[in-house]
Every structure is written in C-alpha cells, then in structure tokens.
mmCIF file of C-alpha atoms and ligand atoms in Angstrom:
data_model
loop_
_atom_site.group_PDB
_atom_site.id
_atom_site.type_symbol
_atom_site.label_atom_id
_atom_site.label_comp_id
_atom_site.label_asym_id
_atom_site.label_seq_id
_atom_site.Cartn_x
_atom_site.Cartn_y
_atom_site.Cartn_z
ATOM 1 C CA UNK A 1 0.000 0.000 0.000
ATOM 2 C CA UNK A 2 1.292 3.452 -0.879
ATOM 3 C CA UNK A 3 2.482 5.465 2.123
ATOM 4 C CA UNK A 4 1.729 9.137 1.619
ATOM 5 C CA UNK A 5 4.505 11.677 2.197
ATOM 6 C CA UNK A 6 3.904 14.474 4.737
ATOM 7 C CA UNK A 7 2.898 16.961 2.081
ATOM 8 C CA UNK A 8 0.364 17.201 -0.722
ATOM 9 C CA UNK A 9 1.326 15.624 -4.052
ATOM 10 C CA UNK A 10 0.659 17.765 -7.132
ATOM 11 C CA UNK A 11 1.338 16.300 -10.591
ATOM 12 C CA UNK A 12 1.467 18.869 -13.378
ATOM 13 C CA UNK A 13 1.801 17.103 -16.762
ATOM 14 C CA UNK A 14 -1.291 14.931 -16.753
ATOM 15 C CA UNK A 15 -3.022 14.584 -20.093
ATOM 16 C CA UNK A 16 -6.516 14.081 -21.442
ATOM 17 C CA UNK A 17 -8.199 14.184 -24.824
ATOM 18 C CA UNK A 18 -11.078 16.404 -25.881
ATOM 19 C CA UNK A 19 -13.439 14.374 -28.111
ATOM 20 C CA UNK A 20 -14.084 17.250 -30.552
ATOM 21 C CA UNK A 21 -10.447 18.330 -30.900
ATOM 22 C CA UNK A 22 -9.278 14.770 -31.428
ATOM 23 C CA UNK A 23 -11.564 14.448 -34.478
ATOM 24 C CA UNK A 24 -9.310 16.989 -36.256
ATOM 25 C CA UNK A 25 -6.186 14.817 -35.863
ATOM 26 C CA UNK A 26 -4.960 12.604 -38.675
ATOM 27 C CA UNK A 27 -3.107 9.311 -38.623
ATOM 28 C CA UNK A 28 -1.211 8.047 -35.604
ATOM 29 C CA UNK A 29 -1.644 11.226 -33.560
ATOM 30 C CA UNK A 30 -5.373 10.665 -33.306
ATOM 31 C CA UNK A 31 -5.495 7.029 -32.309
ATOM 32 C CA UNK A 32 -4.112 5.187 -29.318
ATOM 33 C CA UNK A 33 -6.778 2.564 -28.917
ATOM 34 C CA UNK A 34 -7.925 0.415 -26.011
ATOM 35 C CA UNK A 35 -7.148 1.252 -22.411
ATOM 36 C CA UNK A 36 -5.023 4.268 -23.264
ATOM 37 C CA UNK A 37 -7.901 5.949 -25.097
ATOM 38 C CA UNK A 38 -10.284 5.166 -22.247
ATOM 39 C CA UNK A 39 -7.945 6.898 -19.810
ATOM 40 C CA UNK A 40 -7.375 9.891 -22.086
ATOM 41 C CA UNK A 41 -11.108 10.527 -22.438
ATOM 42 C CA UNK A 42 -11.796 10.053 -18.716
ATOM 43 C CA UNK A 43 -12.015 13.187 -16.563
ATOM 44 C CA UNK A 44 -13.614 11.550 -13.545
ATOM 45 C CA UNK A 45 -13.765 8.218 -11.735
ATOM 46 C CA UNK A 46 -11.064 6.258 -13.585
ATOM 47 C CA UNK A 47 -8.512 9.090 -13.428
ATOM 48 C CA UNK A 48 -9.264 9.815 -9.753
ATOM 49 C CA UNK A 49 -9.002 6.130 -8.846
ATOM 50 C CA UNK A 50 -5.523 5.894 -10.378
ATOM 51 C CA UNK A 51 -4.484 9.143 -8.660
ATOM 52 C CA UNK A 52 -5.743 7.815 -5.291
ATOM 53 C CA UNK A 53 -3.919 4.500 -5.717
ATOM 54 C CA UNK A 54 -0.620 6.365 -6.185
ATOM 55 C CA UNK A 55 -1.249 9.077 -3.573
ATOM 56 C CA UNK A 56 -1.611 11.991 -6.001
ATOM 57 C CA UNK A 57 -3.802 14.744 -4.550
ATOM 58 C CA UNK A 58 -4.042 17.178 -7.453
ATOM 59 C CA UNK A 59 -3.514 16.776 -11.200
ATOM 60 C CA UNK A 60 -2.960 19.841 -13.374
ATOM 61 C CA UNK A 61 -4.614 18.697 -16.594
ATOM 62 C CA UNK A 62 -3.490 19.480 -20.117
ATOM 63 C CA UNK A 63 -4.480 18.222 -23.550
ATOM 64 C CA UNK A 64 -2.243 15.623 -25.205
ATOM 65 C CA UNK A 65 0.014 16.562 -28.154
ATOM 66 C CA UNK A 66 -0.388 18.212 -30.596
ATOM 67 C CA UNK A 67 -3.309 19.862 -28.771
ATOM 68 C CA UNK A 68 -4.402 22.984 -30.714
ATOM 69 C CA UNK A 69 -1.015 23.611 -32.380
ATOM 70 C CA UNK A 70 -1.960 22.085 -35.741
ATOM 71 C CA UNK A 71 -5.353 23.728 -36.331
ATOM 72 C CA UNK A 72 -6.032 25.969 -39.362
ATOM 73 C CA UNK A 73 -6.473 29.655 -38.610
ATOM 74 C CA UNK A 74 -10.153 29.587 -39.613
ATOM 75 C CA UNK A 75 -11.165 27.302 -36.742
ATOM 76 C CA UNK A 76 -8.339 27.474 -34.198
ATOM 77 C CA UNK A 77 -9.550 30.238 -31.891
ATOM 78 C CA UNK A 78 -13.156 29.013 -31.706
ATOM 79 C CA UNK A 79 -12.205 25.384 -31.110
ATOM 80 C CA UNK A 80 -9.579 26.271 -28.476
ATOM 81 C CA UNK A 81 -12.205 28.288 -26.586
ATOM 82 C CA UNK A 82 -14.607 25.351 -26.607
ATOM 83 C CA UNK A 83 -11.881 22.907 -25.549
ATOM 84 C CA UNK A 84 -10.892 25.154 -22.622
ATOM 85 C CA UNK A 85 -14.514 25.662 -21.563
ATOM 86 C CA UNK A 86 -15.070 21.889 -21.466
ATOM 87 C CA UNK A 87 -11.861 21.427 -19.447
ATOM 88 C CA UNK A 88 -12.989 24.133 -16.999
ATOM 89 C CA UNK A 89 -16.223 22.219 -16.495
ATOM 90 C CA UNK A 90 -14.314 19.014 -15.668
ATOM 91 C CA UNK A 91 -12.191 20.930 -13.143
ATOM 92 C CA UNK A 92 -15.302 22.518 -11.591
ATOM 93 C CA UNK A 93 -16.756 19.036 -11.023
ATOM 94 C CA UNK A 94 -13.704 18.114 -8.861
ATOM 95 C CA UNK A 95 -12.218 21.438 -7.800
ATOM 96 C CA UNK A 96 -10.079 19.996 -5.019
ATOM 97 C CA UNK A 97 -8.495 17.403 -7.358
ATOM 98 C CA UNK A 98 -8.088 19.068 -10.780
ATOM 99 C CA UNK A 99 -6.523 22.269 -12.111
ATOM 100 C CA UNK A 100 -5.692 23.096 -15.746
ATOM 101 C CA UNK A 101 -3.317 24.432 -18.354
ATOM 102 C CA UNK A 102 -5.015 26.136 -21.322
ATOM 103 C CA UNK A 103 -4.804 25.052 -24.957
ATOM 104 C CA UNK A 104 -3.994 28.069 -27.155
ATOM 105 C CA UNK A 105 -4.667 28.736 -30.876
ATOM 106 C CA UNK A 106 -1.014 29.615 -31.588
ATOM 107 C CA UNK A 107 -1.607 30.010 -35.325
ATOM 108 C CA UNK A 108 -3.344 33.282 -34.371
ATOM 109 C CA UNK A 109 -0.934 34.710 -31.746
ATOM 110 C CA UNK A 110 -3.130 37.649 -30.735
ATOM 111 C CA UNK A 111 -6.132 35.356 -30.223
ATOM 112 C CA UNK A 112 -3.853 32.955 -28.322
ATOM 113 C CA UNK A 113 -2.773 35.748 -25.953
ATOM 114 C CA UNK A 114 -6.410 36.770 -25.415
ATOM 115 C CA UNK A 115 -7.471 33.168 -24.803
ATOM 116 C CA UNK A 116 -4.669 32.763 -22.254
ATOM 117 C CA UNK A 117 -5.935 35.819 -20.394
ATOM 118 C CA UNK A 118 -9.544 34.575 -20.512
ATOM 119 C CA UNK A 119 -8.540 31.138 -19.215
ATOM 120 C CA UNK A 120 -6.482 32.565 -16.354
ATOM 121 C CA UNK A 121 -8.773 35.400 -15.256
ATOM 122 C CA UNK A 122 -12.196 33.829 -15.972
ATOM 123 C CA UNK A 123 -11.619 30.071 -15.681
ATOM 124 C CA UNK A 124 -8.862 30.004 -13.038
ATOM 125 C CA UNK A 125 -6.354 28.121 -15.231
ATOM 126 C CA UNK A 126 -2.717 27.995 -14.101
ATOM 127 C CA UNK A 127 -1.004 28.856 -17.405
ATOM 128 C CA UNK A 128 -0.870 27.201 -20.827
ATOM 129 C CA UNK A 129 0.739 24.223 -22.490
ATOM 130 C CA UNK A 130 2.088 24.393 -26.072
ATOM 131 C CA UNK A 131 3.034 21.344 -28.125
ATOM 132 C CA UNK A 132 5.718 21.649 -30.774
ATOM 133 C CA UNK A 133 5.588 23.619 -33.984
ATOM 134 C CA UNK A 134 2.755 25.592 -35.494
ATOM 135 C CA UNK A 135 2.717 25.516 -39.314
ATOM 136 C CA UNK A 136 6.253 24.058 -39.232
ATOM 137 C CA UNK A 137 7.495 27.101 -37.313
ATOM 138 C CA UNK A 138 9.140 27.142 -33.901
ATOM 139 C CA UNK A 139 7.291 29.358 -31.439
ATOM 140 C CA UNK A 140 10.201 31.677 -30.620
ATOM 141 C CA UNK A 141 9.597 33.718 -33.799
ATOM 142 C CA UNK A 142 8.696 37.350 -33.001
ATOM 143 C CA UNK A 143 5.150 36.953 -34.294
ATOM 144 C CA UNK A 144 4.411 34.647 -31.320
ATOM 145 C CA UNK A 145 5.716 37.071 -28.695
ATOM 146 C CA UNK A 146 2.272 38.503 -27.847
ATOM 147 C CA UNK A 147 1.669 35.165 -26.074
ATOM 148 C CA UNK A 148 4.782 35.618 -23.908
ATOM 149 C CA UNK A 149 4.026 39.276 -23.230
ATOM 150 C CA UNK A 150 0.602 38.261 -21.905
ATOM 151 C CA UNK A 151 1.969 35.335 -19.875
ATOM 152 C CA UNK A 152 4.450 37.695 -18.204
ATOM 153 C CA UNK A 153 1.710 40.242 -17.499
ATOM 154 C CA UNK A 154 -0.548 37.565 -15.983
ATOM 155 C CA UNK A 155 2.443 35.983 -14.192
ATOM 156 C CA UNK A 156 1.617 32.459 -15.393
ATOM 157 C CA UNK A 157 4.032 29.911 -16.935
ATOM 158 C CA UNK A 158 3.985 28.461 -20.443
ATOM 159 C CA UNK A 159 4.717 24.726 -20.513
ATOM 160 C CA UNK A 160 6.576 23.601 -23.659
ATOM 161 C CA UNK A 161 5.577 19.998 -24.299
ATOM 162 C CA UNK A 162 6.970 17.751 -27.048
ATOM 163 C CA UNK A 163 5.199 16.925 -30.265
ATOM 164 C CA UNK A 164 6.302 15.057 -33.397
ATOM 165 C CA UNK A 165 9.479 16.535 -34.916
ATOM 166 C CA UNK A 166 9.319 18.258 -38.297
ATOM 167 C CA UNK A 167 8.742 15.617 -40.988
ATOM 168 C CA UNK A 168 12.041 16.408 -42.782
ATOM 169 C CA UNK A 169 13.973 15.912 -39.549
ATOM 170 C CA UNK A 170 12.237 12.600 -38.967
ATOM 171 C CA UNK A 171 12.903 11.488 -42.549
ATOM 172 C CA UNK A 172 16.628 12.274 -42.486
ATOM 173 C CA UNK A 173 17.501 11.538 -38.854
ATOM 174 C CA UNK A 174 15.242 8.709 -37.750
ATOM 175 C CA UNK A 175 13.126 7.136 -40.490
ATOM 176 C CA UNK A 176 15.577 4.261 -41.146
ATOM 177 C CA UNK A 177 14.801 2.875 -37.703
ATOM 178 C CA UNK A 178 11.215 4.040 -37.209
ATOM 179 C CA UNK A 179 9.689 0.791 -38.491
ATOM 180 C CA UNK A 180 11.385 -1.471 -35.945
ATOM 181 C CA UNK A 181 11.482 1.200 -33.208
ATOM 182 C CA UNK A 182 8.490 3.516 -33.720
ATOM 183 C CA UNK A 183 9.061 5.300 -30.401
ATOM 184 C CA UNK A 184 12.508 6.516 -31.479
ATOM 185 C CA UNK A 185 10.578 9.298 -33.244
ATOM 186 C CA UNK A 186 8.767 10.124 -29.998
ATOM 187 C CA UNK A 187 10.120 9.775 -26.420
ATOM 188 C CA UNK A 188 13.026 7.568 -27.579
ATOM 189 C CA UNK A 189 14.756 10.608 -29.127
ATOM 190 C CA UNK A 190 12.655 12.733 -31.520
ATOM 191 C CA UNK A 191 10.596 14.515 -28.849
ATOM 192 C CA UNK A 192 13.720 15.379 -26.860
ATOM 193 C CA UNK A 193 15.601 16.940 -29.769
ATOM 194 C CA UNK A 194 12.509 18.870 -30.881
ATOM 195 C CA UNK A 195 11.693 20.344 -27.484
ATOM 196 C CA UNK A 196 15.285 21.057 -26.407
ATOM 197 C CA UNK A 197 15.756 22.865 -29.738
ATOM 198 C CA UNK A 198 12.632 24.918 -29.069
ATOM 199 C CA UNK A 199 13.937 25.872 -25.610
ATOM 200 C CA UNK A 200 17.402 26.872 -26.884
ATOM 201 C CA UNK A 201 15.814 28.927 -29.667
ATOM 202 C CA UNK A 202 13.656 30.747 -27.107
ATOM 203 C CA UNK A 203 16.772 31.765 -25.159
ATOM 204 C CA UNK A 204 18.614 32.869 -28.336
ATOM 205 C CA UNK A 205 15.591 34.834 -29.573
ATOM 206 C CA UNK A 206 15.989 37.504 -26.887
ATOM 207 C CA UNK A 207 12.416 37.062 -25.619
ATOM 208 C CA UNK A 208 13.710 36.930 -22.026
ATOM 209 C CA UNK A 209 15.451 40.301 -22.453
ATOM 210 C CA UNK A 210 12.138 41.833 -23.537
ATOM 211 C CA UNK A 211 10.153 39.838 -20.944
ATOM 212 C CA UNK A 212 12.540 39.165 -18.046
ATOM 213 C CA UNK A 213 9.840 37.636 -15.839
ATOM 214 C CA UNK A 214 8.540 35.145 -18.426
ATOM 215 C CA UNK A 215 8.400 31.650 -16.934
ATOM 216 C CA UNK A 216 8.806 28.511 -19.048
ATOM 217 C CA UNK A 217 8.297 24.908 -17.940
ATOM 218 C CA UNK A 218 9.946 21.929 -19.651
ATOM 219 C CA UNK A 219 8.991 18.336 -18.891
ATOM 220 C CA UNK A 220 11.170 15.201 -18.847
ATOM 221 C CA UNK A 221 13.797 16.673 -16.498
ATOM 222 C CA UNK A 222 14.457 19.582 -18.849
ATOM 223 C CA UNK A 223 14.775 17.631 -22.115
ATOM 224 C CA UNK A 224 18.563 17.026 -21.528
ATOM 225 C CA UNK A 225 19.380 20.739 -21.130
ATOM 226 C CA UNK A 226 20.477 20.628 -17.451
ATOM 227 C CA UNK A 227 23.015 17.924 -18.410
ATOM 228 C CA UNK A 228 24.261 20.039 -21.317
ATOM 229 C CA UNK A 229 24.175 23.387 -19.508
ATOM 230 C CA UNK A 230 27.921 23.799 -18.989
ATOM 231 C CA UNK A 231 28.765 23.016 -22.617
ATOM 232 C CA UNK A 232 26.029 25.169 -24.148
ATOM 233 C CA UNK A 233 26.881 28.045 -21.821
ATOM 234 C CA UNK A 234 30.604 27.812 -22.598
ATOM 235 C CA UNK A 235 30.007 27.623 -26.348
ATOM 236 C CA UNK A 236 27.699 30.622 -26.410
ATOM 237 C CA UNK A 237 30.294 32.688 -24.499
ATOM 238 C CA UNK A 238 33.039 32.195 -27.075
ATOM 239 C CA UNK A 239 34.146 35.345 -28.923
ATOM 240 C CA UNK A 240 32.383 36.593 -32.028
ATOM 241 C CA UNK A 241 28.859 36.218 -30.691
ATOM 242 C CA UNK A 242 26.305 38.403 -28.980
ATOM 243 C CA UNK A 243 26.905 38.446 -25.207
ATOM 244 C CA UNK A 244 24.789 35.744 -23.650
ATOM 245 C CA UNK A 245 24.713 33.640 -20.511
ATOM 246 C CA UNK A 246 22.632 30.600 -21.287
ATOM 247 C CA UNK A 247 23.025 29.468 -17.707
ATOM 248 C CA UNK A 248 21.669 32.704 -16.222
ATOM 249 C CA UNK A 249 18.546 32.630 -18.401
ATOM 250 C CA UNK A 250 17.908 28.915 -18.058
ATOM 251 C CA UNK A 251 18.300 28.902 -14.270
ATOM 252 C CA UNK A 252 16.151 32.009 -13.770
ATOM 253 C CA UNK A 253 13.343 31.656 -16.318
ATOM 254 C CA UNK A 254 12.981 27.891 -16.748
ATOM 255 C CA UNK A 255 11.365 25.280 -14.542
ATOM 256 C CA UNK A 256 11.531 21.545 -15.211
ATOM 257 C CA UNK A 257 9.347 18.588 -14.252
ATOM 258 C CA UNK A 258 9.917 14.908 -13.571
ATOM 259 C CA UNK A 259 7.378 13.782 -16.198
ATOM 260 C CA UNK A 260 8.185 10.316 -17.548
ATOM 261 C CA UNK A 261 11.772 10.390 -16.233
ATOM 262 C CA UNK A 262 12.292 8.769 -12.834
ATOM 263 C CA UNK A 263 16.072 8.500 -12.550
ATOM 264 C CA UNK A 264 18.154 9.425 -9.506
ATOM 265 C CA UNK A 265 21.361 10.271 -11.413
ATOM 266 C CA UNK A 266 19.436 12.474 -13.859
ATOM 267 C CA UNK A 267 17.505 14.196 -11.064
ATOM 268 C CA UNK A 268 20.692 14.880 -9.079
ATOM 269 C CA UNK A 269 22.299 16.400 -12.166
ATOM 270 C CA UNK A 270 19.295 18.762 -12.454
ATOM 271 C CA UNK A 271 19.472 19.667 -8.756
ATOM 272 C CA UNK A 272 23.212 20.366 -9.021
ATOM 273 C CA UNK A 273 22.827 22.543 -12.120
ATOM 274 C CA UNK A 274 19.568 24.382 -11.355
ATOM 275 C CA UNK A 275 18.799 24.042 -7.644
ATOM 276 C CA UNK A 276 15.770 22.264 -6.234
ATOM 277 C CA UNK A 277 13.397 25.247 -6.331
ATOM 278 C CA UNK A 278 12.833 24.968 -10.096
ATOM 279 C CA UNK A 279 12.012 21.223 -10.171
ATOM 280 C CA UNK A 280 8.374 20.106 -10.048
ATOM 281 C CA UNK A 281 6.684 16.734 -9.812
ATOM 282 C CA UNK A 282 4.810 15.346 -12.844
ATOM 283 C CA UNK A 283 3.949 11.885 -14.165
ATOM 284 C CA UNK A 284 2.826 12.250 -17.837
ATOM 285 C CA UNK A 285 -0.255 10.109 -17.188
ATOM 286 C CA UNK A 286 -1.663 8.104 -18.907
ATOM 287 C CA UNK A 287 1.336 7.641 -21.218
ATOM 288 C CA UNK A 288 3.256 6.793 -18.039
ATOM 289 C CA UNK A 289 1.693 5.059 -14.997
ATOM 290 C CA UNK A 290 1.376 6.909 -11.686
ATOM 291 C CA UNK A 291 2.845 4.385 -9.183
ATOM 292 C CA UNK A 292 6.424 4.273 -10.589
ATOM 293 C CA UNK A 293 6.528 8.067 -10.235
ATOM 294 C CA UNK A 294 5.334 8.315 -6.629
ATOM 295 C CA UNK A 295 7.266 5.180 -5.595
ATOM 296 C CA UNK A 296 10.437 6.723 -7.002
ATOM 297 C CA UNK A 297 9.877 10.013 -5.149
ATOM 298 C CA UNK A 298 9.720 8.183 -1.811
ATOM 299 C CA UNK A 299 13.366 7.110 -2.132
ATOM 300 C CA UNK A 300 15.065 9.923 -4.035
ATOM 301 C CA UNK A 301 18.380 10.848 -2.359
ATOM 302 C CA UNK A 302 17.255 14.300 -1.154
ATOM 303 C CA UNK A 303 16.117 15.667 2.211
ATOM 304 C CA UNK A 304 12.434 15.552 3.182
ATOM 305 C CA UNK A 305 12.336 19.315 2.828
ATOM 306 C CA UNK A 306 13.585 19.158 -0.773
ATOM 307 C CA UNK A 307 11.206 16.272 -1.577
ATOM 308 C CA UNK A 308 8.291 18.352 -0.338
ATOM 309 C CA UNK A 309 9.364 21.223 -2.575
ATOM 310 C CA UNK A 310 9.382 18.952 -5.639
ATOM 311 C CA UNK A 311 6.140 17.161 -4.731
ATOM 312 C CA UNK A 312 4.101 20.334 -4.267
ATOM 313 C CA UNK A 313 5.872 23.302 -2.650
ATOM 314 C CA UNK A 314 7.323 24.561 -5.917
ATOM 315 C CA UNK A 315 4.064 24.111 -7.878
ATOM 316 C CA UNK A 316 2.111 25.887 -5.164
ATOM 317 C CA UNK A 317 4.425 28.856 -5.577
ATOM 318 C CA UNK A 318 4.753 28.829 -9.386
ATOM 319 C CA UNK A 319 1.082 28.052 -10.120
ATOM 320 C CA UNK A 320 -0.329 29.960 -7.113
ATOM 321 C CA UNK A 321 -2.226 26.955 -5.801
HETATM 322 ZN ZN1 LIG B 401 3.303 14.649 -21.731
#
C-alpha cells in the first residue's frame, strides 16, 4: 500500500483528450486505442481512482500533443475556446483534485494571448501548455511574442511539451529505424531533440530580455538541457557572438518537471545545475503510470524538505495553488 509523504502531491503534466479536438487529428496522432484511449477521455472516476492508488492529490490537466497547435487559422480560436470551456467544467466538477493548463490557438498569436488571459482570469487556469511547432514554425519567432508578453503580465508559466518533430527531420535523422522502433521518433529521441531545440531557440531569440519575468516549464527533467548546460553556456560565451549567458537565463526563467523520467542520477544532475526550487513533480499520465513516479519520489536521495518542494511546494508557488 502506498504510504503518503507528509505533504500534498501535485502532478502537473497529466493529459486528457477532448473528443471534438481529437476528431481533427490525422493518422497516428489521433489514435491510441484500447485502455489508453479510455484513460485519455476520462475526466472523472477512472482518473481519480488511479491518482488515489498512487497518492496523487491534485492533477494539473493538459491536452495531449499536438493539442491545438496544428489547427487551421479559420477554426483554431473558436475550437480552443470550446476545448478550454469543457476542461474548466471538468475541473469545476472536482475542484479539489483538478486544475488546468489552457490550450492556445497559436496560429493566431493575438487570439492565443487573449485566450490565455480569458482562461487565467475567468476560468482560473494555471497557465498554458504548447506542443511543438505551429505551421512548421518554432514558437520563438517574433510573431508569437504577444503570447509571452501576456503570460508575463498575468504571471503564469507556459509549458513547452513535445510533439512530433518536423517531418524532414524525422525522414533524415530517424526514419531508417522508425519501423522497428516507432518510439525513437517520440520519447526515444525525436521529442527530446525537438523540445530542447525549441527551448534553446527561445533563449537565443531575446524574448527573455524583452520579458525578463517570463516563466517557461519543460517536462522530462528539462529535455537534456540541465546535463548540457555547462557546454552550451561555454560555447555561447566564445568570442564573435552576442553576449549571452545561457546558464543565467535557463536557471532564472525555466522550470523543469519529472514527467516520464524517474532516474536518480538524472535528477541529481538537475538539482546540481539548477537548484531544487525549479524542479516540479509530474507523471505524464496516462502515457506513463502513476505508481512508478510516486514510488520513485519516496526514495530519491534528497532531504524531506527538498522532496516536499518537488512534490508540491514549488508548484504551489509557481502556479499559485
Ligand atoms: Zn506529456
């Protein structure tokens, strides 16, 4: 039987599917089948039962990839609004157990900024989650900055979640092995490269100079970036480039979560590079089961005080819960 730690447990990368949004997906992204689909569509008893069994008190819910990042401009804003309204209803039915990250119609950046504000001020959402490219563009381009300006003004984080890499990247880098190892395109490697690239591009873009209090969350223990911090920082300080401290920006503006990555050596690397205050607990349910995540947290080689920060103290502060 799971023994609860002496603090609440808040998991912040917990996914669901909206039945209307999912109808717009094509191919593999829109079909998981069987038990997985049942869990993704459940916003009640089944989800709560699995949270209870693993000792998770609160789940911050977000749509699965690619969420609203692949919608055409004609329908994106309207559909995102409906998706967020339905999610708000699910949270209202279990207000002590669920909170939410908004889906945003990024193809229309101004509408995305407005929808973020509506979700935070009217629906009580905790920020937004974005999934990979929009129209084959990374989201650090200046045209998307209205979203970051609004997030900074509202003081809510934007969670950058993986999605499928650009098709050309997949074709050249990974396709040879995708038949025998389909997940090499996803969590096996493709997702990591895609999302780490997005994060590095955000730092290089200068958006944190314009919006110094913008807060970004990365899942999966920072998508390798804490491990690479020293090397990236050193490289970007070599002569002939714009002055830049990757480390300063990453350690101040970025937060990382434990989603789908329950490794002591990797966690300790993150703690040593970033400090414990920017590390938050997440599972990545239902793509990852809850019990391995909470079981792992019981025995991580950190003090009880630091464990409590990761399990909920840091989310309470960052998400104002
Ligand atoms: Zn996820």
